[in-house]
Short mmCIF file of C-alpha atoms in Angstrom, two decimals:
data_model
loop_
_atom_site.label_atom_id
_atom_site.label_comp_id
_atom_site.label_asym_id
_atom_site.label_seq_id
_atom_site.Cartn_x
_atom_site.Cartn_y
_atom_site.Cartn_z
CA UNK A 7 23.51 -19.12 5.70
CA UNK A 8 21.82 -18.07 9.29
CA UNK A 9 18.78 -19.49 10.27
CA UNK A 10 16.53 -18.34 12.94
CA UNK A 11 14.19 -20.64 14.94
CA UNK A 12 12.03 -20.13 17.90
CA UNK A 13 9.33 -21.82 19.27
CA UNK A 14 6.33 -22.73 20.07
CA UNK A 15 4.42 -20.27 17.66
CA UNK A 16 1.23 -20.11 19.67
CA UNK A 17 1.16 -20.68 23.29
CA UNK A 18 -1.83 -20.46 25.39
CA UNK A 19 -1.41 -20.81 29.42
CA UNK A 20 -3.12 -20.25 32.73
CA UNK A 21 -2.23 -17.20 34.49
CA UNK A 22 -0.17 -18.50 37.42
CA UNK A 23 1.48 -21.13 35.13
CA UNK A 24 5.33 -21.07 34.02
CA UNK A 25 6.68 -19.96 30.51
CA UNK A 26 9.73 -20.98 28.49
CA UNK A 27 10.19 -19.91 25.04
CA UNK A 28 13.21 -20.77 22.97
CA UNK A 29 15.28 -19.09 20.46
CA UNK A 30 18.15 -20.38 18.84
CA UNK A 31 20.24 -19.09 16.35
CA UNK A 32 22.33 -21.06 12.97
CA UNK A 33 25.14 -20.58 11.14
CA UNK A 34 26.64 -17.94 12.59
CA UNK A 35 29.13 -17.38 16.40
CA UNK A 36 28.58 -14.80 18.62
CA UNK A 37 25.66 -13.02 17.96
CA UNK A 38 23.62 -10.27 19.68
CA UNK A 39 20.29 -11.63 20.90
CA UNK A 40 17.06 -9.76 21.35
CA UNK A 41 13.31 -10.60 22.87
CA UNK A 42 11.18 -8.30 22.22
CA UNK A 43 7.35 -8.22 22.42
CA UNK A 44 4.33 -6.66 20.75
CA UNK A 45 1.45 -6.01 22.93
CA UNK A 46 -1.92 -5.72 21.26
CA UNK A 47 -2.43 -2.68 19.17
CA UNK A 48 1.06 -1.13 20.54
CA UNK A 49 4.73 -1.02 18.95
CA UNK A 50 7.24 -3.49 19.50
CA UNK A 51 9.54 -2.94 22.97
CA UNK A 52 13.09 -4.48 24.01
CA UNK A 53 12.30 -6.72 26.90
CA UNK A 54 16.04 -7.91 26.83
CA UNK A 55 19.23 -8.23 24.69
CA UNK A 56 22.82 -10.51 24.80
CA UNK A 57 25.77 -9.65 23.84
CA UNK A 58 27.29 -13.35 25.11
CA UNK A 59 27.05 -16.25 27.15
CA UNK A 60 25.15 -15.26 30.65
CA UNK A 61 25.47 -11.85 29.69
CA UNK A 62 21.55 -10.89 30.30
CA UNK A 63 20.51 -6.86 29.82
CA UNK A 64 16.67 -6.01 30.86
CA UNK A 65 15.26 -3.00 29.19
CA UNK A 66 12.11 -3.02 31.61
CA UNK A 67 11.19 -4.11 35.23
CA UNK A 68 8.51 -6.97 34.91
CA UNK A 69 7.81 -10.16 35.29
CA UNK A 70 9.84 -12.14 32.79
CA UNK A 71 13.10 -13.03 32.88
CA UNK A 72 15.82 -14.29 30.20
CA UNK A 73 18.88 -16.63 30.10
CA UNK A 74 21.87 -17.59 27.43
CA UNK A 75 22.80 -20.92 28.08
CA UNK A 76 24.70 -21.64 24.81
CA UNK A 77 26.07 -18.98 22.35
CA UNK A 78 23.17 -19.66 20.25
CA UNK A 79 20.45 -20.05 23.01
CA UNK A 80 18.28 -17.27 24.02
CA UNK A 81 14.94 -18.18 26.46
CA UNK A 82 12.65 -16.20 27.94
CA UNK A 83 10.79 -17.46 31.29
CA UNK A 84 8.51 -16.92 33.58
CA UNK A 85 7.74 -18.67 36.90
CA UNK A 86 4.11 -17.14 36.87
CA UNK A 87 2.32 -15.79 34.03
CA UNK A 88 0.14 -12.87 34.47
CA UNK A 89 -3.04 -11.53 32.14
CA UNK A 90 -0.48 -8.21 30.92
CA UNK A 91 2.44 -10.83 29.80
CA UNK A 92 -0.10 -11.40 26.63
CA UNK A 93 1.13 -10.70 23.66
CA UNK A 94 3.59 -11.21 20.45
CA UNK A 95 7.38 -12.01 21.74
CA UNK A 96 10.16 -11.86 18.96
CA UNK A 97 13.63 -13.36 19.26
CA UNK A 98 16.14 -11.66 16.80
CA UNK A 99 19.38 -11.50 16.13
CA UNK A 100 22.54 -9.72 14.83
CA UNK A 101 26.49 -9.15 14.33
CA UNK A 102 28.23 -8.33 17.44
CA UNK A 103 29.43 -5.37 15.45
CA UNK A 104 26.39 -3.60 16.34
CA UNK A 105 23.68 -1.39 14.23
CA UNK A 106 23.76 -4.32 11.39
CA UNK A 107 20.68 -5.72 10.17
CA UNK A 108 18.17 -7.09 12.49
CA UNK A 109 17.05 -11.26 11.39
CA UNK A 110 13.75 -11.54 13.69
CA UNK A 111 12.37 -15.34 14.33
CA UNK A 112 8.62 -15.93 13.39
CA UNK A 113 7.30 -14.81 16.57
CA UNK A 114 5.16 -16.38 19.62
CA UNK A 115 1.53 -15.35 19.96
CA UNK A 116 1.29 -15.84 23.65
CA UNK A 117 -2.50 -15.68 25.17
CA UNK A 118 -2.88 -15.92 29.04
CA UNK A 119 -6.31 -16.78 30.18
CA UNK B 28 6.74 12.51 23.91
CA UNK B 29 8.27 9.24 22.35
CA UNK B 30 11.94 9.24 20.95
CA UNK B 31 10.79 7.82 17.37
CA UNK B 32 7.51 8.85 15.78
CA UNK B 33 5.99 7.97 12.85
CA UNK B 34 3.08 9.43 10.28
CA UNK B 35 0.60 8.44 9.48
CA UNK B 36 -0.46 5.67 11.84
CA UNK B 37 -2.88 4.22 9.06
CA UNK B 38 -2.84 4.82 5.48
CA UNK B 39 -5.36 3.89 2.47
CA UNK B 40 -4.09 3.71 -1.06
CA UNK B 41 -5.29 2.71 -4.13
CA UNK B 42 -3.09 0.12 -5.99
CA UNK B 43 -0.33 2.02 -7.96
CA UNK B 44 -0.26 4.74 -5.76
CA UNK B 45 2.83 6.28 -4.38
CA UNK B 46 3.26 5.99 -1.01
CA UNK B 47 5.26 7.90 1.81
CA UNK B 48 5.68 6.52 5.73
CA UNK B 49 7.28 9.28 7.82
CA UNK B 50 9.81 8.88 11.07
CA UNK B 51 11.08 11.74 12.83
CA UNK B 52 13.11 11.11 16.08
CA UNK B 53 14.46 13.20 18.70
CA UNK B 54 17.60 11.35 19.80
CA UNK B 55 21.19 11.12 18.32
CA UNK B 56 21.75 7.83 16.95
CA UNK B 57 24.24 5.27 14.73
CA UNK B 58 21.25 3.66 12.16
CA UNK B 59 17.73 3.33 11.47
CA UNK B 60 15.94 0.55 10.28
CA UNK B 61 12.37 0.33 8.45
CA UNK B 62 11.00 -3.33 8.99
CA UNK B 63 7.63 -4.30 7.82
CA UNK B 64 5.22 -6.71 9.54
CA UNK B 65 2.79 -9.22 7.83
CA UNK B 66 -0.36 -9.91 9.24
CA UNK B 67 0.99 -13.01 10.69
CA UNK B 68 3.01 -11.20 12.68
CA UNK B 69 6.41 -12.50 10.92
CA UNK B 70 8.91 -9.68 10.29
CA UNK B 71 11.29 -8.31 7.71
CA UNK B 72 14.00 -6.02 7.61
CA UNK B 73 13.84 -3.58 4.67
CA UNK B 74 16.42 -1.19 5.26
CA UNK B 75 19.33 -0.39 8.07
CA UNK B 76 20.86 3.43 6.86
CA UNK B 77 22.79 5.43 8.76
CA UNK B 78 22.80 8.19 5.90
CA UNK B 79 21.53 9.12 2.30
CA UNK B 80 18.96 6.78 0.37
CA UNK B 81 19.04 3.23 -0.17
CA UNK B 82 16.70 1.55 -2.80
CA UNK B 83 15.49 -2.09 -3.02
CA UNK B 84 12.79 -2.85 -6.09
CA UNK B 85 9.64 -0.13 -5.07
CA UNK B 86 10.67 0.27 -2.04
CA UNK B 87 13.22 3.52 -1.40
CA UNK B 88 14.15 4.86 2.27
CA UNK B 89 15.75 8.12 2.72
CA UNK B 90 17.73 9.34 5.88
CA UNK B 91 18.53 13.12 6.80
CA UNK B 92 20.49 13.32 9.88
CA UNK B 93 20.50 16.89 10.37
CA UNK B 94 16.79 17.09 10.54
CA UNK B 95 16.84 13.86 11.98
CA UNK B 96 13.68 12.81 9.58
CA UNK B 97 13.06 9.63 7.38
CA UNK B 98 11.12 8.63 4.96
CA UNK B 99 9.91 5.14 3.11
CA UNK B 100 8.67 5.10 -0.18
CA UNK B 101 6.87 2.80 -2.26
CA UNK B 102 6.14 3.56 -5.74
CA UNK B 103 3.17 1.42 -7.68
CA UNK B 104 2.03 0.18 -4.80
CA UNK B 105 0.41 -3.37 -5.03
CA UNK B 106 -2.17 -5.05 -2.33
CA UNK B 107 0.92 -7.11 -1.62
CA UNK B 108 1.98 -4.18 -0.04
CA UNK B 109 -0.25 -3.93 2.89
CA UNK B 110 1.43 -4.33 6.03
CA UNK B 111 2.78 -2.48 9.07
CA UNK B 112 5.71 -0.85 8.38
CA UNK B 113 7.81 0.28 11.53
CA UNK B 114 10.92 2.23 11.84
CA UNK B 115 13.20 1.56 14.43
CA UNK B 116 16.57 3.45 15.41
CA UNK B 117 20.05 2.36 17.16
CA UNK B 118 20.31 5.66 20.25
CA UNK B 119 23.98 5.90 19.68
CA UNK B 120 24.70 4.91 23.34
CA UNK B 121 23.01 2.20 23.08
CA UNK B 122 24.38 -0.56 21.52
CA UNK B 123 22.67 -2.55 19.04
CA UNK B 124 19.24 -1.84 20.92
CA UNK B 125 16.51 -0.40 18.96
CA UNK B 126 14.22 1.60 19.56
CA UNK B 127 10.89 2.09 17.96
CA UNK B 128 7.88 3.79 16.00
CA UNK B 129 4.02 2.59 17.00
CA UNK B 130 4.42 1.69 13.31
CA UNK B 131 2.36 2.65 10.26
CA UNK B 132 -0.70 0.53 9.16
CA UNK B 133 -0.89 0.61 5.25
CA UNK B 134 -3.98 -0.95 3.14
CA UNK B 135 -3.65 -0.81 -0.88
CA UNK B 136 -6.59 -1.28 -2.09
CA UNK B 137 -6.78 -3.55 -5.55
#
């Protein structure tokens, strides 16, 4: 069966500081990754998605960025965390095939002070 | 105007009431998916449908493409219940990317 893990589950940094949150992906080859994020008291929004290895899309201009080292892998970084990167990120995944079911991760609750 | 809107934002219900969640959206697309979030903030899938109805225990999600309209149902609903429930679309150029409803706040009171 696939298994979704991503970590930490609460973060709390410094604005200015660096980010790295992981997100990695069992029992299955080749899947679509997502990171999304849920700002407070808004809906979610795509911040990117993979459809392979290196193979990075970004839905939005800001200040994050996201790289797929292994087939697996998905992180999301940041070399300098501002106040507005607060929030809820999601990793999830799904079949390459496309408009399948969505498996999300348990989330990140990010706070930048 | 966002592409995928949802009514109500926030709903009250009694336990054992019947419950509808709303989604219109204005774009053409491949699927749409209804997820619901815990409090936590964990998330479930409930439904992907690309056409007709689809039924899981209480919990039944209808599709109309032509009027490009959905609707979630739960019937004798439980305080278990409460959650946000969201609906999401695939735009059919898109990919696999979704794209989503504010989401729909739902209490059941015991």
């Amino acid at each position: 069966s696939q298994t979704i893990h991503q970590w930490p589950a609460t973060l709390v940094q410094p604005v200015g500081s660096p980010l790295s949150l992981e997100c990695t992906v069992e029992g299955t080859s080749n899947p679509n990754l997502y990171w999304y994020r849920q700002a407070a008291g808004r809906g979610l929004q795509l911040l990117f998605y993979s459809v392979g290895i290196g193979q990075i899309s970004s839905e939005v201009p800001q200040n994050l960025s996201a790289s797929r080292p292994q087939d697996r892998q998905f992180i999301l970084s940041s070399k300098k965390l501002l106040l507005s990167d607060s929030g809820f990120y999601l990793c999830a995944w799904s079949w390459a095939t496309g408009g399948e079911k969505l498996f999300f991760g348990s989330g990140t609750q990010l706070s930048v002070l | 105007k966002n592409e995928v809107e949802q009514s109500p934002q926030n709903l009250t219900a009694q336990e054992g009431e019947f419950i509808t969640i709303n989604c219109s959206y204005s774009v053409g697309i491949s699927a749409l998916h209804w997820l619901q979030q815990h409090p936590g903030g964990g998330i479930v899938s409930l439904f992907m449908l690309s056409s007709g109805k689809k039924k899981h225990g209480r919990l039944i999600a209808t599709i109309n493409i032509q009027e490009k309209h959905s609707s979630l149902h739960i019937t004798a609903s439980h305080p278990r219940d409460s959650a946000v429930y969201i609906c999401a679309v695939v735009v059919e150029t898109s990919g696999s990317r979704l794209t989503f409803g504010e989401g729909t706040q739902l209490t059941v009171n015991p």
